[in-house]
Coordinates of C-alpha atoms in Angstrom, one line a residue:
X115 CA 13.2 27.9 -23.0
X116 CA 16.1 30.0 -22.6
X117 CA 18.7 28.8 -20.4
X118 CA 21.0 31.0 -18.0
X119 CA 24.6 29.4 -17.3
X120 CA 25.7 30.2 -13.2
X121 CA 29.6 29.4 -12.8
X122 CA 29.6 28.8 -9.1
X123 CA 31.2 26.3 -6.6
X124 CA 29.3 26.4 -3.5
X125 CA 25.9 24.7 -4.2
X126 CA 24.4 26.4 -1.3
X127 CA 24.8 30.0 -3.4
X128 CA 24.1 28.2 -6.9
X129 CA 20.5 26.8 -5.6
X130 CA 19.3 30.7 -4.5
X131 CA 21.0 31.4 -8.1
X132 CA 18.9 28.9 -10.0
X133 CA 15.4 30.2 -8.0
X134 CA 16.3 33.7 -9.1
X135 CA 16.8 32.4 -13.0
X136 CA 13.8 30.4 -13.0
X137 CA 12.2 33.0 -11.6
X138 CA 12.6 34.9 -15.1
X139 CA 12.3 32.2 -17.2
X140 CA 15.7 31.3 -17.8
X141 CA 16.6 27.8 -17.3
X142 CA 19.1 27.5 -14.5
X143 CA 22.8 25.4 -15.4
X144 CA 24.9 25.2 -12.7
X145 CA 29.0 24.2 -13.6
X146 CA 31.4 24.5 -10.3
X147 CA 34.5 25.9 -12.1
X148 CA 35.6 27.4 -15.4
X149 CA 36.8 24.2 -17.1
X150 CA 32.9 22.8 -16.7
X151 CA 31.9 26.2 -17.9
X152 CA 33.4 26.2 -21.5
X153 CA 32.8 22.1 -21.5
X154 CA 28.6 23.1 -21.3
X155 CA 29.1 25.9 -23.7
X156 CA 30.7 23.6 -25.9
X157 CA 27.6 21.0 -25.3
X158 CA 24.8 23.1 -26.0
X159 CA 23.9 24.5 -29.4
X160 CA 21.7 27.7 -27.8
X161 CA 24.0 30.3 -26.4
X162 CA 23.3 31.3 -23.0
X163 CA 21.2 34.7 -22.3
X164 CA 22.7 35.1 -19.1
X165 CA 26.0 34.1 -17.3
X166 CA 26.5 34.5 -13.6
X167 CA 30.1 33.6 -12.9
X168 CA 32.1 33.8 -9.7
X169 CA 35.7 35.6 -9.9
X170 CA 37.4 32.8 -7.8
X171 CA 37.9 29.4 -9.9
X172 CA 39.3 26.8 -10.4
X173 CA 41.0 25.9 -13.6
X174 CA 40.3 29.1 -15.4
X175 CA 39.3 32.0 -13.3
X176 CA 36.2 34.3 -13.8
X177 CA 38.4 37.2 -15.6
X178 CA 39.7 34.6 -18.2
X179 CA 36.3 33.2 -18.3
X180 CA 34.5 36.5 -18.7
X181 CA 36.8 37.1 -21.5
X182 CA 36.3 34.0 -23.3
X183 CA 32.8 34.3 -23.1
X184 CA 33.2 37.8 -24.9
X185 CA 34.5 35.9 -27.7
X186 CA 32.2 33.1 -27.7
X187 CA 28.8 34.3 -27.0
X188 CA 29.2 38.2 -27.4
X189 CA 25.7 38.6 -26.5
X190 CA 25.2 37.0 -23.4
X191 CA 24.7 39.0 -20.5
X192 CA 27.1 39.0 -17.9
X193 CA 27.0 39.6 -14.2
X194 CA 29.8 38.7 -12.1
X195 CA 30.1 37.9 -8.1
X196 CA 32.7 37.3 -5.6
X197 CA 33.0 36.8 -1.7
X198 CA 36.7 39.0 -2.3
X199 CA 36.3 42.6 -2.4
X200 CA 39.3 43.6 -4.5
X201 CA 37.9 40.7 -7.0
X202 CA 34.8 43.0 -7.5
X203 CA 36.6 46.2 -7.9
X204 CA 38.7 44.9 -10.6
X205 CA 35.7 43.4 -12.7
X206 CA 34.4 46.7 -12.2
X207 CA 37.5 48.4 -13.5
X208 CA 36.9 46.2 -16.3
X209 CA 33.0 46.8 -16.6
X210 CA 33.4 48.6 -19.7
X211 CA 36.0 46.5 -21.5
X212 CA 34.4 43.6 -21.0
X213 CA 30.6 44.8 -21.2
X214 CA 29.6 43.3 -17.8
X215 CA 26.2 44.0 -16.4
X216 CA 27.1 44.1 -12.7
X217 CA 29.1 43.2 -9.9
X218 CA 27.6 41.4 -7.2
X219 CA 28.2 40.5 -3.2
X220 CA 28.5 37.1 -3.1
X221 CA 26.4 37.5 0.0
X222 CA 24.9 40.9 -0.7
X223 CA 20.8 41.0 -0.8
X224 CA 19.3 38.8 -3.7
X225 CA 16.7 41.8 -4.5
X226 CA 19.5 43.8 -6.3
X227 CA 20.4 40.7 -9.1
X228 CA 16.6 39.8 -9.6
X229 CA 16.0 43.4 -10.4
X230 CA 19.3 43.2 -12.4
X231 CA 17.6 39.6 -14.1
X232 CA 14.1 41.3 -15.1
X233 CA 16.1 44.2 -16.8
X234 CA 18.0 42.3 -18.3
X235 CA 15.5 39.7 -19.8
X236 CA 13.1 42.4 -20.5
X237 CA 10.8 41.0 -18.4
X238 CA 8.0 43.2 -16.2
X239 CA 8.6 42.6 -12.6
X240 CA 4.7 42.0 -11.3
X241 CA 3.7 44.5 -8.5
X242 CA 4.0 42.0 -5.5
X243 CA 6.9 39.9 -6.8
X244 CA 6.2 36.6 -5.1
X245 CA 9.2 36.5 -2.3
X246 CA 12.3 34.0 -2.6
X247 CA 13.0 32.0 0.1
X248 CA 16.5 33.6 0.9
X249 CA 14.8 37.0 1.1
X250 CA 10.8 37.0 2.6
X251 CA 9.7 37.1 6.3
X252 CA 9.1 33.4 7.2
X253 CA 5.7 32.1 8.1
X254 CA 4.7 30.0 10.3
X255 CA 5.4 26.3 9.2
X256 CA 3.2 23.7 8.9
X257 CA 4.0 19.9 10.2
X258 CA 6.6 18.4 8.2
X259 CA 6.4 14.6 7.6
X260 CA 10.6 14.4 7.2
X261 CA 11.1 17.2 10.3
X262 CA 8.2 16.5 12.9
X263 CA 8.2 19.0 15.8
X264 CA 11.4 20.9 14.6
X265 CA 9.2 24.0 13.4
X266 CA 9.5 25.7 16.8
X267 CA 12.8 25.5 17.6
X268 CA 14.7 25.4 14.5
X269 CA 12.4 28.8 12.5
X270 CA 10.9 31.0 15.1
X271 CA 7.8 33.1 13.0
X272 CA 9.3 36.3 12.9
X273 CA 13.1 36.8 12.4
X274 CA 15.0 38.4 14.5
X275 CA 15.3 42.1 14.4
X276 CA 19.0 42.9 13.1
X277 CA 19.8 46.8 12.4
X278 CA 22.6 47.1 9.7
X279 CA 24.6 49.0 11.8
X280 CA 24.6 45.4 14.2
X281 CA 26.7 43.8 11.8
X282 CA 30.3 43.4 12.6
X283 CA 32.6 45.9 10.6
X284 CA 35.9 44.8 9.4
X285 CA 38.2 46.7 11.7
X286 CA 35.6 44.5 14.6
X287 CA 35.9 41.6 12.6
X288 CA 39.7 41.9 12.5
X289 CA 40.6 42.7 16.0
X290 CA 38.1 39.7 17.2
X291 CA 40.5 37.7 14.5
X292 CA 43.7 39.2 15.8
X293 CA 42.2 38.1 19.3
X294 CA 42.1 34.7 18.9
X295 CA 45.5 34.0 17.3
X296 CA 47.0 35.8 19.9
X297 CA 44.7 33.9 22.7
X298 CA 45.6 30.7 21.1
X299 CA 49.4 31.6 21.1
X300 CA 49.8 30.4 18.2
X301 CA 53.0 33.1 16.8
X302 CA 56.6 32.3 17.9
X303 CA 59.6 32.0 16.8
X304 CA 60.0 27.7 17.5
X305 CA 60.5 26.1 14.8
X306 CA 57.6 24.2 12.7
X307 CA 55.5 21.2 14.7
X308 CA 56.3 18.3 13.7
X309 CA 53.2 17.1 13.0
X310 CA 52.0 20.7 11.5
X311 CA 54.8 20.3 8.9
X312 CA 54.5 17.0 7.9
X313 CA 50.5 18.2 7.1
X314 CA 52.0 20.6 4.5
X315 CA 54.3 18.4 3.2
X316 CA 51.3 15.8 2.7
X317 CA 49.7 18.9 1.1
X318 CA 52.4 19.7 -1.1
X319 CA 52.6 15.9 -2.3
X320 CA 49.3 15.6 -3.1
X321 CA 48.9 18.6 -5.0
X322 CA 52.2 18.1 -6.8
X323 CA 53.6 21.7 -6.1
X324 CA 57.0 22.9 -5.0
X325 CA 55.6 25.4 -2.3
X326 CA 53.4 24.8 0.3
X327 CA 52.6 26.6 3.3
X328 CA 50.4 26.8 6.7
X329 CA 50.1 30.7 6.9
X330 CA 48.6 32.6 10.0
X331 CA 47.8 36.3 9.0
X332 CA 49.0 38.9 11.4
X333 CA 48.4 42.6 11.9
X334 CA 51.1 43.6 9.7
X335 CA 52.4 40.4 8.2
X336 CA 51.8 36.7 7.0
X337 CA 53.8 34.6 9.3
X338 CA 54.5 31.0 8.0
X339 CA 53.8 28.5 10.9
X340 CA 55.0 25.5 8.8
X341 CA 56.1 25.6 5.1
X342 CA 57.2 23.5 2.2
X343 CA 59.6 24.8 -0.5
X344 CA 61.0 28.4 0.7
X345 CA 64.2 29.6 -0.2
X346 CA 66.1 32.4 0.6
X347 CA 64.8 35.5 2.4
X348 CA 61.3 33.8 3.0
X349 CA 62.6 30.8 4.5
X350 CA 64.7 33.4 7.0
X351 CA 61.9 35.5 7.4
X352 CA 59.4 32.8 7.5
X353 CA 56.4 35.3 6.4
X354 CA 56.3 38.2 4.7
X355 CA 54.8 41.7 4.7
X356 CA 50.9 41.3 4.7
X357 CA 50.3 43.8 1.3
X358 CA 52.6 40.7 -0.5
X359 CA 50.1 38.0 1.1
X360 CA 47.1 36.3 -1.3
X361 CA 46.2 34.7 2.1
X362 CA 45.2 38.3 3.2
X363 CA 42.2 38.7 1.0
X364 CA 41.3 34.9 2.6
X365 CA 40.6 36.5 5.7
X366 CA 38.9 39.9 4.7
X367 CA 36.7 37.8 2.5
X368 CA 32.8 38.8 3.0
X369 CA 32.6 34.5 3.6
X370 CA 35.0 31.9 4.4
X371 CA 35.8 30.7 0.9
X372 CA 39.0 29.3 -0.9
X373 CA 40.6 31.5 -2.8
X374 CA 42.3 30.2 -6.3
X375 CA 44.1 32.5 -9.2
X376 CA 44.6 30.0 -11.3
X377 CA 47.5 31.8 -13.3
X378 CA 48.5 35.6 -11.4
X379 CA 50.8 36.4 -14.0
X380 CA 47.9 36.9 -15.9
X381 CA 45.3 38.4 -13.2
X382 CA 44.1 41.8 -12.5
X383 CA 44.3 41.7 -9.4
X384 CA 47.7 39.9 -8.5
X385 CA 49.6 40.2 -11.5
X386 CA 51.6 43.0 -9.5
X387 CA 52.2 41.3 -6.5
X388 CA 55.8 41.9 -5.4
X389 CA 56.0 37.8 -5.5
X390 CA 54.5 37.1 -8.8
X391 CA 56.8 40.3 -10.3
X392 CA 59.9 38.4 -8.4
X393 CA 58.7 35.0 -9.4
X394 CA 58.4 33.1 -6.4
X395 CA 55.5 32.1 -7.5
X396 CA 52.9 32.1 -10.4
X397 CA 49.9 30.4 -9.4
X398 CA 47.6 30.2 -5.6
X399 CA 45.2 28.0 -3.8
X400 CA 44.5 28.9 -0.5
X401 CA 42.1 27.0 1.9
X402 CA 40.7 29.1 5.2
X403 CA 41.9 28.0 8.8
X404 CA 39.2 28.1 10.6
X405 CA 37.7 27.5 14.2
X406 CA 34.4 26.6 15.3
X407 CA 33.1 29.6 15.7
X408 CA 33.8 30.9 12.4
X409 CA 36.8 33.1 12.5
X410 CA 39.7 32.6 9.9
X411 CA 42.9 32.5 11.1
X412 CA 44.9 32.4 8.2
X413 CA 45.2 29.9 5.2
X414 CA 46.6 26.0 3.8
X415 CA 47.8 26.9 0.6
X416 CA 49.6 26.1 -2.3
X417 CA 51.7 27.9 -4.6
X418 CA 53.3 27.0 -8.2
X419 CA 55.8 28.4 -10.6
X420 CA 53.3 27.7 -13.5
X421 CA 49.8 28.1 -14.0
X422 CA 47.6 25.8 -11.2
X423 CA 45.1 22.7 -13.6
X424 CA 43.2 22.2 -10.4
X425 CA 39.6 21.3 -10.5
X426 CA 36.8 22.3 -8.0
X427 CA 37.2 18.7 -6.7
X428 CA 40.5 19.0 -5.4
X429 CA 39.7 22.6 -4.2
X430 CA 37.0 20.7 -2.1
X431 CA 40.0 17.9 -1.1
X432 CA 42.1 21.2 -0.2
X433 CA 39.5 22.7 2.7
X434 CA 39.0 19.0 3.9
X435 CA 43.1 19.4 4.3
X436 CA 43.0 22.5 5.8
X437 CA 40.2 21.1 8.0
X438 CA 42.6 18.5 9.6
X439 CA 45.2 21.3 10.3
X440 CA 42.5 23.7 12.0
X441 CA 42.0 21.0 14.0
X442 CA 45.6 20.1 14.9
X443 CA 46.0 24.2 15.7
X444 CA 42.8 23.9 18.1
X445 CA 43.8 20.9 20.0
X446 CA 47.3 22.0 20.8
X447 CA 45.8 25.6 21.4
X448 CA 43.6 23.2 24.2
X449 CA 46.5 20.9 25.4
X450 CA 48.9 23.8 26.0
X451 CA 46.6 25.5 28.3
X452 CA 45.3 22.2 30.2
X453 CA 48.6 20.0 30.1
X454 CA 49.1 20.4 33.4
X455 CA 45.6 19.5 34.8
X456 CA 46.1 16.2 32.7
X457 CA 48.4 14.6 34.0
X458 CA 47.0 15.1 37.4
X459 CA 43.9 13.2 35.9
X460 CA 45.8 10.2 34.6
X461 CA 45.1 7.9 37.8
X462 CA 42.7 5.2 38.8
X463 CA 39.4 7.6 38.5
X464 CA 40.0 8.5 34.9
X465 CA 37.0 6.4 33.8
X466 CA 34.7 8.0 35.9
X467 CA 36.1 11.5 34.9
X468 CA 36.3 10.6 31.4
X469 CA 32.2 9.9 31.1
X470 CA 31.9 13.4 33.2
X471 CA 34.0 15.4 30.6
X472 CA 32.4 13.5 27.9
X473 CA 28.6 14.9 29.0
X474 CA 30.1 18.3 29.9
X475 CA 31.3 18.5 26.4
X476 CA 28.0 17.4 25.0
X477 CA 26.3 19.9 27.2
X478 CA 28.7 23.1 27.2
X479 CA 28.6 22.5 23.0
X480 CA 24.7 22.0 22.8
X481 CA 22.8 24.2 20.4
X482 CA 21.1 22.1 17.8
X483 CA 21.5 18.7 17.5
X484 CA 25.4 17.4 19.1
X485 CA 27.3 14.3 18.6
X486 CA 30.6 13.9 20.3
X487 CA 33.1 11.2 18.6
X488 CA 36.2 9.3 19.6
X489 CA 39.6 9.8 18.5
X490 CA 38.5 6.4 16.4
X491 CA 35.6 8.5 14.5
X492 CA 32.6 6.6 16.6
X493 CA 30.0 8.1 17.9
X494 CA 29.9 8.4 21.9
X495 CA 26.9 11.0 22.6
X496 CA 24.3 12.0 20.3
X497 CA 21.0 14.5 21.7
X498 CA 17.6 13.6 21.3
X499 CA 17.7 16.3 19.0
X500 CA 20.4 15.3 16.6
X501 CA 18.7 11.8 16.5
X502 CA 15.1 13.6 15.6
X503 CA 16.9 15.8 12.8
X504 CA 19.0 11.9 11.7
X505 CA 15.6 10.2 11.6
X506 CA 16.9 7.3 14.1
X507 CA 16.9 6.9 18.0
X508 CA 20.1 7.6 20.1
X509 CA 20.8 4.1 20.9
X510 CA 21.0 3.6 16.9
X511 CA 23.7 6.5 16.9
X512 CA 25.9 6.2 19.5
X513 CA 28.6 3.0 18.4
X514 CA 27.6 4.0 14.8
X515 CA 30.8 4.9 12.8
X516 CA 31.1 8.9 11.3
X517 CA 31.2 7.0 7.6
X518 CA 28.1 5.1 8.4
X519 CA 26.4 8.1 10.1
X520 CA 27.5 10.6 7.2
X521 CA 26.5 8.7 4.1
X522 CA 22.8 7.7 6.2
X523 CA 22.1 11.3 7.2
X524 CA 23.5 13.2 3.1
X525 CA 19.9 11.6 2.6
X526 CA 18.2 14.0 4.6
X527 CA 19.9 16.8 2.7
X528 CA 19.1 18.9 -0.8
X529 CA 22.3 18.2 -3.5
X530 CA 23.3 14.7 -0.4
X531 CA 26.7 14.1 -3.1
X532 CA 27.6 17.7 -2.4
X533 CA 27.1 17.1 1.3
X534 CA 29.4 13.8 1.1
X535 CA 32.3 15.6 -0.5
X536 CA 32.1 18.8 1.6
X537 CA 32.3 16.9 5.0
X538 CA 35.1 15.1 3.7
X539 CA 37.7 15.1 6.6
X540 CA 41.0 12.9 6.4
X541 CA 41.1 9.4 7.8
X542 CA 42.4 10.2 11.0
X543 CA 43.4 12.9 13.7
X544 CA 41.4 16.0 14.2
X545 CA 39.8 18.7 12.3
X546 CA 37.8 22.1 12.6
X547 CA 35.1 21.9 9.9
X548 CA 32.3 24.9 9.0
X549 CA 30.0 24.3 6.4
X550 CA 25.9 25.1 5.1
X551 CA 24.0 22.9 3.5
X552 CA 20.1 23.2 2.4
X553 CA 17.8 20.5 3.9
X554 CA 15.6 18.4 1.5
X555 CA 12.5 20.3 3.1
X556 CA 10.1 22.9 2.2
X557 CA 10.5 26.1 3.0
X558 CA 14.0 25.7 2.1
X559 CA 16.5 25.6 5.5
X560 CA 20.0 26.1 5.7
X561 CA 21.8 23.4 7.7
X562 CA 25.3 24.6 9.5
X563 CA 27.7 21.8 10.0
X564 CA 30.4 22.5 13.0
X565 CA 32.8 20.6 13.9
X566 CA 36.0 20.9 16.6
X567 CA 38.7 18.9 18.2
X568 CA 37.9 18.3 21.8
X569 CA 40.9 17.1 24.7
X570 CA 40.1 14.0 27.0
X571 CA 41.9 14.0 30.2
X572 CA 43.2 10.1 28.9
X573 CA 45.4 12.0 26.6
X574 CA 43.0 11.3 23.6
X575 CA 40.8 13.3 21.8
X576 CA 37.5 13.3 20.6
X577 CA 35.1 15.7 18.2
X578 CA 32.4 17.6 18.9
X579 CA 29.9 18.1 15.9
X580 CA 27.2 20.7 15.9
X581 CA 24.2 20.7 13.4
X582 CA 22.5 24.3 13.8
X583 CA 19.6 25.9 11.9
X584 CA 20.8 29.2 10.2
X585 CA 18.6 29.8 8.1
X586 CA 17.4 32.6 9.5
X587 CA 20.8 33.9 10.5
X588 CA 21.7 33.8 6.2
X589 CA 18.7 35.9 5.5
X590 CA 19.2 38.8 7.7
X591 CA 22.7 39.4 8.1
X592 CA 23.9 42.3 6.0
X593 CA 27.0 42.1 4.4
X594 CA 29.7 44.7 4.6
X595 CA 29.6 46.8 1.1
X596 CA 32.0 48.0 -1.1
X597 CA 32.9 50.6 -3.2
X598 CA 29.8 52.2 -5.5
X599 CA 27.4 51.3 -2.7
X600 CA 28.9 47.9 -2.7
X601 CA 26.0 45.6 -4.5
X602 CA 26.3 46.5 -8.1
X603 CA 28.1 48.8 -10.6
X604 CA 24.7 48.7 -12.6
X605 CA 21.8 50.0 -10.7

């Protein structure tokens, strides 16, 4: 059987991947950055008919990797995708040079690569092409044995209507974006948290890099909140212009998604930078900041005068960073605004007030299935709900430890080691996590973990965890094109 290689980190996007390859024939391979890419090329004796690479990697990035590939198995057919909009435009600038097939949306509707897939294999596409999950209309479900009674909550029969025109533009996108930091007051001129800085000076240690930086992305600049390693102009500036600032495409990314140029001295894209030209810095890995509800407010990254040998592992260990200081920026957003009306609840009622605020969390954050945790990571509130979708009661989940809880309920999911390492927060203080994951079900479902810092009037904090169905939400939600109609350079 011929086999189709897919170079892709998120395991969410690689599973619809693999349905659309074994939907031609092609046996699906999955490697999460470039480095695993050449090491399967180098395993298998067969050369791959197909290669389906994202631009962003780790290790060796999709250009370098597209042009290694050219080398090494000229014949293969290449088709390359990115969340990062000026990514795609420079692999189609390099279409031709590079013979690439097309140039994908990340996100974009999975109908244009399958009809990219059957011209390619040279296969005839049957007259009712029988509908992937991530595109069709879904049924009505039957009973589930693992899910009983979610159907009719968690998939309604029809989708919801959505009109293309519904979907938030950028310029709506942005000013919402723009919104928030400013609501959250979160520019001035003080100097760096305490705490904030010694986050990116953890950051900078463990990645063993001279820069590192906690970057908020403005209307016309990148403003440096905290920072490791700046020197001259940027350290008096603390930002700079937002045309100079990798952590800019971050935030007009189609998805929330790291971004890492493994070497920029090297990249289409960056290689003109005013900071790589200046040498400030050679290499980039930048993790999104961002809340709850999904907006990106700027970036953790990392920056180093050579080229970056970072895996997809430590990428993953770089969002579960970035996680913690989302959640330090949300908190403190929440403390500054309520400090006063804490310490009037410090007194003899704070118990009673406490197990008020606690349910009015619970309730005010209820969706799917809710769990609110102590500042010690255990468990003080879970739904009925949550314990349906957990497979245990309530009383079993509420003392129950987040370790405990998370390495019981990765069982319940598709790929439950990818679920492990994605939810992977730091040992202690808070965090603002945002992840999907596909349930071990049929029809496939799409999982969305959420997770934010909540303020109890004792002073402490707690977390409030979300578990929502988006299934439907995935499916439907056009995704903002871009230049030659915006899904592919080849059709």
């Amino acid at each position: 059987m011929p086999w189709g290689l897919i170079v892709e980190p998120n395991t969410v996007s690689s599973s619809k991947f693999s349905a659309l390859f074994a939907d031609v024939g092609l046996e699906p391979i999955v490697a999460r950055d470039g480095a695993a890419a050449k090491a399967l090329l180098l395993q298998r004796t067969e050369a791959p008919r197909v290669v389906l690479t994202e631009l962003s990697l780790a290790g060796i990035d999709g250009f370098q990797l597209i042009r290694e590939l050219r080398q090494s198995v000229p014949q293969a057919h290449i088709l390359a995708i990115s969340s990062f909009v000026k990514l795609r435009n420079a692999a189609l600038d390099q279409k031709q040079q590079f013979n690439i097939e097309a140039v994908f949306a990340k996100y974009g509707p999975l109908e244009s690569i399958r009809r990219t897939l059957y011209r390619v294999m040279g296969v005839k596409r049957p007259e009712a092409l029988p509908a992937l999950a991530m595109d069709a209309a879904l049924p009505t479900l039957p009973e589930l044995p693992l899910l009983p009674l979610l159907e009719a909550r968690l998939l309604p029969t029809e989708p919801p209507a959505r009109s293309p025109a519904a979907a938030p533009t950028l310029s709506q996108r942005e000013q919402v974006r723009l919104a928030t930091i400013a609501h959250m007051n979160l520019a001035d001129d003080e100097a760096p948290e305490e705490l904030l800085q010694s986050l990116v000076q953890e950051t900078a240690r463990t990645f063993n890099v001279p820069i590192a930086l906690l970057s908020l992305v403005l209307k016309d600049r990148q403003w440096f909140k905290a920072h490791v390693g700046l020197s001259g102009k940027l350290l008096q500036d603390r930002g700079t212009e937002r045309e100079a600032a990798l952590c800019a495409h971050v935030v007009e990314a189609d998805a929330a998604e790291p971004l890492v140029v493994p070497d920029a001295a090297t990249h289409p894209v960056f290689s003109s930078n005013r900071l790589v030209r200046e040498g400030v810095f050679r290499s980039y890995a930048g993790a999104p900041l961002i809340t709850r509800e999904g907006t990106v407010l700027g970036t953790l990254c990392i920056l180093d005068h050579k080229p970056l040998a970072i895996s997809a592992e430590q990428v993953a260990g770089l969002v579960a960073l970035a996680r913690r200081v989302a959640g330090e920026i949300d908190l403190r957003a929440q403390l500054r605004k309520s400090q006063r009306a804490l310490s009037q609840e410090r007194d003899a009622h704070v118990a009673v007030r406490l197990q008020t605020d606690v349910l009015a969390a619970a309730l005010n954050g209820l969706e799917d299935g809710v769990l609110l945790f102590d500042h010690r990571r255990v468990i003080l509130f879970a739904n009925e709900y949550m314990a349906l979708l957990a497979d245990k009661s309530v009383p079993q989940l509420t003392g129950m430890h987040r370790d405990a809880f998370i390495r019981a309920f990765s069982a319940r999911f598709k790929d439950s080691a990818d679920f492990l390492q994605r939810v992977l927060i730091p040992a202690d203080g808070p965090y603002v996590g945002r992840e999907d994951f596909e349930l071990n079900c049929f029809p496939r479902r799409i999982i969305r973990w959420t997770s934010r810092p909540v303020a109890f009037p004792d002073g402490n904090f707690g977390q409030l965890t979300v578990y929502r169905d988006v299934t439907n939400e995935i499916e439907f939600t056009p995704v903002r094109t871009f230049r030659e109609s915006g899904v592919s350079s080849a059709e």
